mmCIF file of C-alpha atoms in Angstrom:
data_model
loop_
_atom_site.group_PDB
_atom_site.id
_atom_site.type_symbol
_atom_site.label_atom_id
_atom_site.label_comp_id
_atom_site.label_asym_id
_atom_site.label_seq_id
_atom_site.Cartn_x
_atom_site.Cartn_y
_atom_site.Cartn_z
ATOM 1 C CA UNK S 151 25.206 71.409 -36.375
ATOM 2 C CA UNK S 152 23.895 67.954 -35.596
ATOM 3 C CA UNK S 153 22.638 67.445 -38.593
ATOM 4 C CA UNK S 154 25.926 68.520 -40.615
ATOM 5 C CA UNK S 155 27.617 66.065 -38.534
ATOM 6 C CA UNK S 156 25.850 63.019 -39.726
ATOM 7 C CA UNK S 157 26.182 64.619 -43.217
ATOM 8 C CA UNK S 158 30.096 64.770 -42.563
ATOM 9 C CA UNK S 159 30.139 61.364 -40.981
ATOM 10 C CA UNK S 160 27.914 59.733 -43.914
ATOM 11 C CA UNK S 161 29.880 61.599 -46.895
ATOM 12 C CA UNK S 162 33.048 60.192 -44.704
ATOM 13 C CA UNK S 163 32.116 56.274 -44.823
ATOM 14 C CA UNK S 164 31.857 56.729 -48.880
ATOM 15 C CA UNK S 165 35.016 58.516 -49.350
ATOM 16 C CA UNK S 166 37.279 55.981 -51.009
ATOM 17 C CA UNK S 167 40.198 57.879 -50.581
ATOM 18 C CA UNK S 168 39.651 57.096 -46.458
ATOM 19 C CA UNK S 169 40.005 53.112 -46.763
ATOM 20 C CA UNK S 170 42.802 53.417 -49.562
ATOM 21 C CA UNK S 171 44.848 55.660 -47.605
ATOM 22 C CA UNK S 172 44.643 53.638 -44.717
ATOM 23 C CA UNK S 173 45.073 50.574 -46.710
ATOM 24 C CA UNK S 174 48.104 52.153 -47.975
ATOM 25 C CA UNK S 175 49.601 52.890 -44.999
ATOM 26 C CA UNK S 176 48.869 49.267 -43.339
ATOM 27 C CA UNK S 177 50.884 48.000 -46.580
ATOM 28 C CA UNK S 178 53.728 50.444 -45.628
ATOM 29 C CA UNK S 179 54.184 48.963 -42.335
ATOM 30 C CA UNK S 180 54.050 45.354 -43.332
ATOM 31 C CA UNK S 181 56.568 46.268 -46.048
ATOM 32 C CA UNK S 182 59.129 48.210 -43.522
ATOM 33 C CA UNK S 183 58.497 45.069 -41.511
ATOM 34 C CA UNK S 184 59.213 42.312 -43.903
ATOM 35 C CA UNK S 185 62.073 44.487 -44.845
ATOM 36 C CA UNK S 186 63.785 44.422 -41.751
ATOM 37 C CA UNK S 187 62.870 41.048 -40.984
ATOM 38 C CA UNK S 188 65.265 39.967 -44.323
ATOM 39 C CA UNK S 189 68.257 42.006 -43.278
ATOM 40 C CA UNK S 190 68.298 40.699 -39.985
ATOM 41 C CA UNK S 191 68.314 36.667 -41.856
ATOM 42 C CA UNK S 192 70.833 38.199 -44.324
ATOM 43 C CA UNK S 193 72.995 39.621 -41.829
ATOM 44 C CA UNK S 194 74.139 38.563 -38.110
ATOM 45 C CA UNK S 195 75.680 41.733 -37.554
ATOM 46 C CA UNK S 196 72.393 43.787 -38.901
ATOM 47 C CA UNK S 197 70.165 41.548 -36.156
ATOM 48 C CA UNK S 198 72.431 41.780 -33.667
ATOM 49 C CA UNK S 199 72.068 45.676 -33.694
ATOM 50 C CA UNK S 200 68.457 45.657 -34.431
ATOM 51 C CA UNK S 201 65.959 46.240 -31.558
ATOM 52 C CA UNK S 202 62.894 45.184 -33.114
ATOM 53 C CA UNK S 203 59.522 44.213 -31.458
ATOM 54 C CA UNK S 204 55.933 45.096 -31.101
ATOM 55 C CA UNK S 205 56.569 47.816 -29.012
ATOM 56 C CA UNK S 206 59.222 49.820 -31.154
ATOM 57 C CA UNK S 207 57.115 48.835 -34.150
ATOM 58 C CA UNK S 208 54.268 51.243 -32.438
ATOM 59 C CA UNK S 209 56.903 53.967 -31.835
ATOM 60 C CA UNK S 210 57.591 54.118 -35.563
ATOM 61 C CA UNK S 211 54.582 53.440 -36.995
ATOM 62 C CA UNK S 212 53.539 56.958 -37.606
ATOM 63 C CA UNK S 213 57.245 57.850 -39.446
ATOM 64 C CA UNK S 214 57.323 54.317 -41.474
ATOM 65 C CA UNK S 215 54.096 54.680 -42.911
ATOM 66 C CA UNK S 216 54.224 58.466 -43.572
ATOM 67 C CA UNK S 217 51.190 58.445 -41.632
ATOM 68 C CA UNK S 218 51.336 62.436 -41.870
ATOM 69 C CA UNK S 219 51.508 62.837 -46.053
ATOM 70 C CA UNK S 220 48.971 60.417 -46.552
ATOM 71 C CA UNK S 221 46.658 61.897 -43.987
ATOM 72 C CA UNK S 222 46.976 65.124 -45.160
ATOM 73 C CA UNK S 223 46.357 63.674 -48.643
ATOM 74 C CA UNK S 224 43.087 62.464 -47.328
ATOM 75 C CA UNK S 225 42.484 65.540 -45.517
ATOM 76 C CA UNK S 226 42.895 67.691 -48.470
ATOM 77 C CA UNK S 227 40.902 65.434 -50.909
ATOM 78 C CA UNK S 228 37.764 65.017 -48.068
ATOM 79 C CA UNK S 229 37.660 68.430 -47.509
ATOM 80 C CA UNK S 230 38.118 70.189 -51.547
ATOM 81 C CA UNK S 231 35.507 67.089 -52.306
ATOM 82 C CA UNK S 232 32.174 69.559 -51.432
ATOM 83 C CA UNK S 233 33.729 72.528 -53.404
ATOM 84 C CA UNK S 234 34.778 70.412 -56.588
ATOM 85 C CA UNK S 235 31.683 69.115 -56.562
ATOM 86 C CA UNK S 236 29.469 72.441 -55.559
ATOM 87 C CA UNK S 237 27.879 70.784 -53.592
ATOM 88 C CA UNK S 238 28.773 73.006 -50.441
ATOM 89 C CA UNK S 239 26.399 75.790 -51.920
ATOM 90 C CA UNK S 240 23.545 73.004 -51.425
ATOM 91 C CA UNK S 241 24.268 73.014 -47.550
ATOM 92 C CA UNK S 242 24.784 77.256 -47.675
ATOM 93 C CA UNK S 243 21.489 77.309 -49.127
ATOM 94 C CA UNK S 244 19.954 75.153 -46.049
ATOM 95 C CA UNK S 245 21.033 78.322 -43.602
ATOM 96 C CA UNK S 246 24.401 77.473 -41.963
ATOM 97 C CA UNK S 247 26.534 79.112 -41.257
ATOM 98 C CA UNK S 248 30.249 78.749 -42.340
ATOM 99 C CA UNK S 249 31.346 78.476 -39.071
ATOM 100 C CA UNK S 250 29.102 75.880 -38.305
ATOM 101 C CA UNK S 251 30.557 74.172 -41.734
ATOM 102 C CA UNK S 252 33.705 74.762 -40.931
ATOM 103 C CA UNK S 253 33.498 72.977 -37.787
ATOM 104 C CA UNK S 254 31.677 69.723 -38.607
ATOM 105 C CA UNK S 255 34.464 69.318 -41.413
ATOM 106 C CA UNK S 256 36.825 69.753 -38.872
ATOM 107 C CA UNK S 257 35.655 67.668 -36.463
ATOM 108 C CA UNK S 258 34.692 64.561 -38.910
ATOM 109 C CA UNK S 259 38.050 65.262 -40.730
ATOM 110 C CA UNK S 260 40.111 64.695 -36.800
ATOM 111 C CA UNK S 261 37.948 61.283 -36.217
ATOM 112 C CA UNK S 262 38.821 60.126 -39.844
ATOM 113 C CA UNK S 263 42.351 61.078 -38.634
ATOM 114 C CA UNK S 264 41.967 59.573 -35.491
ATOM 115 C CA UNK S 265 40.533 56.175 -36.750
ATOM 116 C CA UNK S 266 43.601 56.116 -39.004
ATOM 117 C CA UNK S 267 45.793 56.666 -36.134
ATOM 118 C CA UNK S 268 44.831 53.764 -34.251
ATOM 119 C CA UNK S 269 44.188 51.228 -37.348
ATOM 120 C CA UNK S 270 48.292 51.903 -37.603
ATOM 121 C CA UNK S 271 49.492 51.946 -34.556
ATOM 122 C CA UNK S 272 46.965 48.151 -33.774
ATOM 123 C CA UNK S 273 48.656 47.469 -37.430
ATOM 124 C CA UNK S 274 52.591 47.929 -36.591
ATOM 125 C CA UNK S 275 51.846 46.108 -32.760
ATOM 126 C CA UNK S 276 50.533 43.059 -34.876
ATOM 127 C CA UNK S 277 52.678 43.453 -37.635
ATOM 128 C CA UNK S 278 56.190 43.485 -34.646
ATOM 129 C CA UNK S 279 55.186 41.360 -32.560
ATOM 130 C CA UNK S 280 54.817 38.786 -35.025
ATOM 131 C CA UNK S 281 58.014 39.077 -36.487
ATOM 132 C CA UNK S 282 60.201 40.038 -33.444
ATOM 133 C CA UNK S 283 58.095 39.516 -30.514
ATOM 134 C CA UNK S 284 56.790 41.661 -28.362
ATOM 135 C CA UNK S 285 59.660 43.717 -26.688
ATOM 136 C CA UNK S 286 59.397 46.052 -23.501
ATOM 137 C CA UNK S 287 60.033 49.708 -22.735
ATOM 138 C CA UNK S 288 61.880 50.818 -20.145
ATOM 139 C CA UNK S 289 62.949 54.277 -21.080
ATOM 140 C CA UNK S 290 59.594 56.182 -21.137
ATOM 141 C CA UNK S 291 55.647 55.293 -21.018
ATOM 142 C CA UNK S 292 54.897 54.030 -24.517
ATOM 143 C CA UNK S 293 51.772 55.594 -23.860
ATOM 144 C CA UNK S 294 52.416 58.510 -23.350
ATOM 145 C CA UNK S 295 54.982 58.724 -26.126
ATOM 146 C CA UNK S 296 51.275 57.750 -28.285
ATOM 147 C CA UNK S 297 49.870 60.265 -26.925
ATOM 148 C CA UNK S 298 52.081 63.074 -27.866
ATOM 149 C CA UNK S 299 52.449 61.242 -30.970
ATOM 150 C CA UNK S 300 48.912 61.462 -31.132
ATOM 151 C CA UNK S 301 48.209 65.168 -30.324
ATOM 152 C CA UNK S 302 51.305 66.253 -32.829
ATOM 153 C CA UNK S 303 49.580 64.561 -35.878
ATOM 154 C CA UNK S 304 46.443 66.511 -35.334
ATOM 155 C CA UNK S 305 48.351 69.725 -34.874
ATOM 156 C CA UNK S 306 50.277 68.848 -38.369
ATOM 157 C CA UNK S 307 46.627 68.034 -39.717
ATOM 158 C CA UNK S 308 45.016 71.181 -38.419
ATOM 159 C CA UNK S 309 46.952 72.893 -41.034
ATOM 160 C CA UNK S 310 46.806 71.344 -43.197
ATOM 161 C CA UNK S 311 42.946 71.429 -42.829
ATOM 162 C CA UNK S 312 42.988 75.081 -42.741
ATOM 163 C CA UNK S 313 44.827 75.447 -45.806
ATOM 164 C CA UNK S 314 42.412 72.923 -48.081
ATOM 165 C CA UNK S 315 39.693 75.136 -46.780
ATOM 166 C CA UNK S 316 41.132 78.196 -47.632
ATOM 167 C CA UNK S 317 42.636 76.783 -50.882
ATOM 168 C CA UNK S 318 39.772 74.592 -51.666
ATOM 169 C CA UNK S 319 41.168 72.749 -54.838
ATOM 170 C CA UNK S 320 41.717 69.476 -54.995
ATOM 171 C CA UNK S 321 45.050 69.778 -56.385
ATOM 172 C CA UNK S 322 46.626 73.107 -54.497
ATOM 173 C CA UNK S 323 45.463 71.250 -52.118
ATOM 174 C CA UNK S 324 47.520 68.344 -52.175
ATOM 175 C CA UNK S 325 50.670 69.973 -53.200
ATOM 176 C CA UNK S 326 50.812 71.760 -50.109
ATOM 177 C CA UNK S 327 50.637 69.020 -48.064
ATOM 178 C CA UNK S 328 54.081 68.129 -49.945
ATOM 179 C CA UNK S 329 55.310 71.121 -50.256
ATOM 180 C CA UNK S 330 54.110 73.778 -47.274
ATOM 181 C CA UNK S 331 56.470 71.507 -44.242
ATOM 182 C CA UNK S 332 59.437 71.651 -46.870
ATOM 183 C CA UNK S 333 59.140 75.684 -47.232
ATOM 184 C CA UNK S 334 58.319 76.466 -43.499
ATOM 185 C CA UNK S 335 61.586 74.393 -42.658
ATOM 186 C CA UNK S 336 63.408 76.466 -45.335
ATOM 187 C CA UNK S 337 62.369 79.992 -43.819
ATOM 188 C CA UNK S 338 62.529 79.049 -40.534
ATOM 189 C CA UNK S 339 66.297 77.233 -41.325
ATOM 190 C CA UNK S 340 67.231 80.851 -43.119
ATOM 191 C CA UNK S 341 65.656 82.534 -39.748
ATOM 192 C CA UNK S 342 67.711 80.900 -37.687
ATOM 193 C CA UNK S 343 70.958 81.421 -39.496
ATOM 194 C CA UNK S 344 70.205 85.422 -39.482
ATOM 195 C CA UNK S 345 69.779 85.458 -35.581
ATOM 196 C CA UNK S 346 71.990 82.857 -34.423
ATOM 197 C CA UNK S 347 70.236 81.209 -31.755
ATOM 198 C CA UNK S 348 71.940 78.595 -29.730
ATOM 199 C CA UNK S 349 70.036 77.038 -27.164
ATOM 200 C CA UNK S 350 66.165 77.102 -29.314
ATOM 201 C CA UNK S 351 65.735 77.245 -32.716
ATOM 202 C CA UNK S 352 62.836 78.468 -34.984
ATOM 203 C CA UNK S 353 62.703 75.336 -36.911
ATOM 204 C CA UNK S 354 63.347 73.001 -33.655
ATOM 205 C CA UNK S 355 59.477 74.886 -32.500
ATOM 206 C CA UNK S 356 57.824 74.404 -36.291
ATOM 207 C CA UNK S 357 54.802 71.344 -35.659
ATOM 208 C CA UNK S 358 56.177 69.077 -37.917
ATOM 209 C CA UNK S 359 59.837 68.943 -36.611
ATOM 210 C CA UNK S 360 58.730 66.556 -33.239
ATOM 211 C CA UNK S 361 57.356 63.582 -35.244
ATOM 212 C CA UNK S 362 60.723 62.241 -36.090
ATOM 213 C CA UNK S 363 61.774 62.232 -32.609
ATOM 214 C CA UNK S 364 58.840 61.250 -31.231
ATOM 215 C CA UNK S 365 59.241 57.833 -33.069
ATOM 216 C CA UNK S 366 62.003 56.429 -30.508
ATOM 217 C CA UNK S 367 61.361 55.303 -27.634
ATOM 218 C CA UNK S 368 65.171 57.481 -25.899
ATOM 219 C CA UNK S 369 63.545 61.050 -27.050
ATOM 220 C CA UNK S 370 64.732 63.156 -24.246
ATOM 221 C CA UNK S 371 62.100 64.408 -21.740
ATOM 222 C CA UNK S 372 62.706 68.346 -22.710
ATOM 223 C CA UNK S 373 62.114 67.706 -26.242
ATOM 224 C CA UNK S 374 59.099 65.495 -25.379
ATOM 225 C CA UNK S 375 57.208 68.016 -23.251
ATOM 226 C CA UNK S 376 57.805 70.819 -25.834
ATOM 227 C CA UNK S 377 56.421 68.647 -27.994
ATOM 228 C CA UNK S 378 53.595 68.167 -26.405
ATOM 229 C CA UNK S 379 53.077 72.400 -24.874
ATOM 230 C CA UNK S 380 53.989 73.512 -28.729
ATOM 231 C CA UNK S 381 51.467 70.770 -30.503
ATOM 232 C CA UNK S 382 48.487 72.098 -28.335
ATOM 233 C CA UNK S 383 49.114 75.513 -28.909
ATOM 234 C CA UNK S 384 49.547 75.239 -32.663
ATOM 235 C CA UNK S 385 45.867 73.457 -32.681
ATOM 236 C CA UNK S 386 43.448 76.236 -32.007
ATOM 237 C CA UNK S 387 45.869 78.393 -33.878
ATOM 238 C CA UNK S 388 45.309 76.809 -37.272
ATOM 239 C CA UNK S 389 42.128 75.951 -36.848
ATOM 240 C CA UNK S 390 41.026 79.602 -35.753
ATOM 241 C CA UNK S 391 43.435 81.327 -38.877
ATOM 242 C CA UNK S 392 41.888 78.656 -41.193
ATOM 243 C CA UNK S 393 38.606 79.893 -40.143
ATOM 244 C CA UNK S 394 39.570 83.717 -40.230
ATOM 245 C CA UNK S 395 40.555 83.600 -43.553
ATOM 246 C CA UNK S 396 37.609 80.937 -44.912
ATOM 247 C CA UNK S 397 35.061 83.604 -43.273
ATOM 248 C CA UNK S 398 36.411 86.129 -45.879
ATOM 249 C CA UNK S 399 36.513 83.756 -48.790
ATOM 250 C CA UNK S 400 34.232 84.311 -51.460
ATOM 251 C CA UNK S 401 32.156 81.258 -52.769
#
């Protein structure tokens, strides 16, 4: 396992698509922030209403660079890479096991995630704080709104992990990164409208529902701890399904 690890880790600082995703996102930031930065010069009324800083910046950092497309781009290009290539029946032929595959992927795939995460969040403090200054927080813990922050975005990235590995092509691959969120919203929405639930919805529960509240800093503490219970449960649950159905996978 150790030594698919530094495999992982050394096939991960030659991916491109890792520094041009995260390039792209950094640009996404500085644009939203130059952008909003103009309409508040163009228009009194605009800045008057607009609570920018360094802190709010890190709130919506992850929504204003669609942190969670273009990581799940990445995702699904790093891990269909060994497959397009063939190479993966290389490291089958060495003796591991495709658990033990499975999980250094997964594991080098999270830190590539996680190094992402914090290169935007270090990005948008810079980038609002510059422009606006830098702000304070007095509704919740910015930290701890991170942290959920944090914790959803590898829940929304252990799927889609789990389906590149099942799907294992490049291009499937990235299509349901667009396309998977928009259908389980749809089902979920249709669900919802057969049983009539009032107080908790199907599609209020789905892991990629929190992120847009979890980018203000007044998300209500209900919705924030569900976010947080329903983000670690949906973890081991992808990753164990992914793995389930990659077990029975022919290569």
């Amino acid at each position: 396992m150790k030594k698919l690890l530094k495999l992982e880790f050394r096939k991960l600082r030659k991916q491109k698509s890792f520094y041009i995703c995260t390039i792209v996102m950094i640009i996404l930031l500085f644009l939203s922030t130059m952008t909003s930065k103009a309409l508040c010069n163009a228009s009194a009324e605009f800045a008057a209403q607009y609570n920018g800083s360094g802190i709010t910046a890190v709130i919506g950092a992850i929504s204003n660079c669609s942190f969670l497309l273009i990581a799940g781009i990445f995702v699904a290009l790093f891990v269909c890479d060994d497959y397009e290539q063939q190479t993966i029946k290389n490291i089958y032929s060495k003796g591991y096991s495709r658990c033990q595959v499975y999980g250094s992927t997964f594991i080098s795939s999270m830190i590539a995630v996680t190094i992402m995460f914090i290169v935007v969040v270090c990005s948008a403090f810079l980038f609002g704080t510059i422009y606006f200054g830098l702000g304070e927080s007095k509704e919740m813990n910015i930290f701890g709104i991170l942290a959920v922050q944090y914790v959803n975005c590898m829940a929304n990235i252990s799927l889609y992990f789990a389906i590149s590995c099942v799907l294992r092509k490049t291009g499937l691959s990235v299509a349901e990164v667009f396309v998977a969120p928009l259908l389980v919203n749809m089902v979920l929405g249709l669900a919802d409208s057969f049983l009539n639930l009032e107080k908790v919805t199907l599609a209020s529960l789905w892991v990629s529902s929190f992120i847009n509240e979890l980018s203000v800093l007044t998300i209500e503490h209900n919705r924030f701890m569900t976010a947080l219970f329903m983000s670690f449960i949906y973890i081991p649950v992808f990753v164990i399904a992914g793995l389930h159905f990659h077990k029975k996978m022919e290569m």
